[in-house]
mmCIF file of C-alpha atoms in Angstrom:
data_model
loop_
_atom_site.group_PDB
_atom_site.id
_atom_site.type_symbol
_atom_site.label_atom_id
_atom_site.label_comp_id
_atom_site.label_asym_id
_atom_site.label_seq_id
_atom_site.Cartn_x
_atom_site.Cartn_y
_atom_site.Cartn_z
ATOM 1 C CA LYS A 19 -4.386 85.289 34.644
ATOM 2 C CA ARG A 20 -3.322 81.819 33.041
ATOM 3 C CA LYS A 21 0.547 80.561 33.594
ATOM 4 C CA ARG A 22 2.427 79.423 31.693
ATOM 5 C CA GLN A 23 3.038 75.215 30.992
ATOM 6 C CA GLU A 24 6.490 74.559 29.976
ATOM 7 C CA PRO A 25 6.181 71.226 27.318
ATOM 8 C CA TYR A 26 7.184 68.224 28.527
ATOM 9 C CA ASN A 27 10.757 67.662 27.804
ATOM 10 C CA GLU A 28 11.503 64.010 27.723
ATOM 11 C CA ALA A 29 15.061 64.156 28.167
ATOM 12 C CA LEU A 30 15.161 66.058 30.877
ATOM 13 C CA PHE A 31 12.926 63.479 32.402
ATOM 14 C CA GLU A 32 15.504 60.781 31.158
ATOM 15 C CA THR A 33 18.650 62.347 33.018
ATOM 16 C CA LYS A 34 16.417 63.390 35.985
ATOM 17 C CA VAL A 35 15.623 58.992 36.164
ATOM 18 C CA THR A 36 19.161 58.245 35.366
ATOM 19 C CA GLN A 37 21.205 60.432 37.511
ATOM 20 C CA LEU A 38 19.863 58.421 40.934
ATOM 21 C CA GLY A 39 21.742 56.285 42.669
ATOM 22 C CA PRO A 40 22.258 52.720 43.376
ATOM 23 C CA GLU A 41 21.515 52.997 46.052
ATOM 24 C CA THR A 42 18.465 54.644 45.278
ATOM 25 C CA GLU A 43 17.981 51.740 42.457
ATOM 26 C CA LEU A 44 18.400 49.080 45.326
ATOM 27 C CA VAL A 45 15.336 50.759 47.967
ATOM 28 C CA ASN A 46 13.478 50.629 44.850
ATOM 29 C CA LYS A 47 13.355 47.617 44.524
ATOM 30 C CA GLU A 48 12.624 46.178 47.433
ATOM 31 C CA THR A 49 9.687 48.406 47.580
ATOM 32 C CA MET A 50 8.513 46.928 44.312
ATOM 33 C CA VAL A 51 9.237 43.004 45.646
ATOM 34 C CA LYS A 52 7.419 44.031 49.021
ATOM 35 C CA ILE A 53 4.371 46.093 47.092
ATOM 36 C CA HIS A 54 3.764 42.771 44.836
ATOM 37 C CA LYS A 55 4.002 40.863 47.926
ATOM 38 C CA THR A 56 1.169 42.683 49.881
ATOM 39 C CA ILE A 57 -1.112 42.333 46.807
ATOM 40 C CA HIS A 58 -0.666 38.489 46.723
ATOM 41 C CA GLU A 59 -1.431 38.973 50.483
ATOM 42 C CA LEU A 60 -4.832 40.706 49.580
ATOM 43 C CA ALA A 61 -8.115 38.936 49.586
ATOM 44 C CA ASP A 62 -10.077 38.206 46.857
ATOM 45 C CA PRO A 63 -11.452 40.620 45.152
ATOM 46 C CA TYR A 64 -9.059 43.207 46.180
ATOM 47 C CA LYS A 65 -6.208 41.233 45.155
ATOM 48 C CA GLU A 66 -7.431 40.479 41.233
ATOM 49 C CA VAL A 67 -9.195 44.442 40.371
ATOM 50 C CA VAL A 68 -5.594 45.927 41.636
ATOM 51 C CA MET A 69 -3.287 43.291 39.212
ATOM 52 C CA LEU A 70 -6.321 44.344 36.428
ATOM 53 C CA ARG A 71 -5.906 47.517 37.356
ATOM 54 C CA THR A 72 -2.225 48.149 37.946
ATOM 55 C CA PHE A 73 -0.777 44.228 35.237
ATOM 56 C CA GLY A 74 -3.300 44.651 33.203
ATOM 57 C CA GLU A 75 -3.945 47.836 32.666
ATOM 58 C CA LEU A 76 -7.647 47.121 31.530
ATOM 59 C CA ALA A 77 -10.353 50.037 32.239
ATOM 60 C CA PHE A 78 -12.696 50.181 35.298
ATOM 61 C CA SER A 79 -15.411 49.718 33.109
ATOM 62 C CA ASP A 80 -13.342 46.271 32.253
ATOM 63 C CA ILE A 81 -12.422 44.709 35.139
ATOM 64 C CA ALA A 82 -16.819 44.896 35.925
ATOM 65 C CA SER A 83 -17.436 43.439 33.273
ATOM 66 C CA VAL A 84 -15.179 41.019 34.497
ATOM 67 C CA PHE A 85 -17.329 40.748 37.326
ATOM 68 C CA GLY A 86 -19.726 41.451 35.949
ATOM 69 C CA LYS A 87 -20.080 43.946 38.716
ATOM 70 C CA SER A 88 -20.406 47.657 37.924
ATOM 71 C CA GLU A 89 -17.514 50.449 37.122
ATOM 72 C CA SER A 90 -18.168 51.763 39.945
ATOM 73 C CA TRP A 91 -17.522 48.275 42.536
ATOM 74 C CA ALA A 92 -15.116 48.161 40.790
ATOM 75 C CA ARG A 93 -13.462 51.809 41.610
ATOM 76 C CA VAL A 94 -14.117 51.282 45.166
ATOM 77 C CA THR A 95 -12.914 48.056 45.498
ATOM 78 C CA TYR A 96 -9.664 49.282 43.736
ATOM 79 C CA HIS A 97 -9.063 52.361 45.950
ATOM 80 C CA ARG A 98 -10.104 50.209 49.266
ATOM 81 C CA GLY A 99 -7.621 47.743 48.152
ATOM 82 C CA LYS A 100 -4.700 50.907 47.378
ATOM 83 C CA LEU A 101 -6.158 51.547 50.514
ATOM 84 C CA LYS A 102 -4.915 48.148 52.227
ATOM 85 C CA ILE A 103 -1.440 48.144 50.686
ATOM 86 C CA LYS A 104 -0.580 51.029 52.057
ATOM 87 C CA GLU A 105 -1.535 50.184 55.446
ATOM 88 C CA ALA A 106 0.074 47.298 55.076
ATOM 89 C CA MET A 107 3.195 48.676 54.430
ATOM 90 C CA GLU A 108 3.046 51.099 56.554
ATOM 91 C CA SER A 109 2.754 48.293 59.487
ATOM 92 C CA GLU A 110 5.877 46.487 58.234
ATOM 93 C CA ASP A 111 7.902 49.649 58.471
ATOM 94 C CA ASN A 112 6.709 50.298 61.920
ATOM 95 C CA MET A 113 7.990 46.843 62.674
#
């Protein structure tokens, strides 16, 4: 009933990543630059929460304590921030 899962093979993952062409890597870098610009254009507290979670790799409980809010507030704010980033990226692509 339960399917067997293949063990994680790090070498296989690395070969797939390194097989990406230079065009793909360039597109990925351009996309990352767009995402960073979009994050910096977000209003507070979305910008701060997204940055603390994504780049600071903080737990939601830690983010909540930084702002003096609840953990659920941190989760909701992060989620809304991600949605705002996604909407901004999609609207930029449609231009």
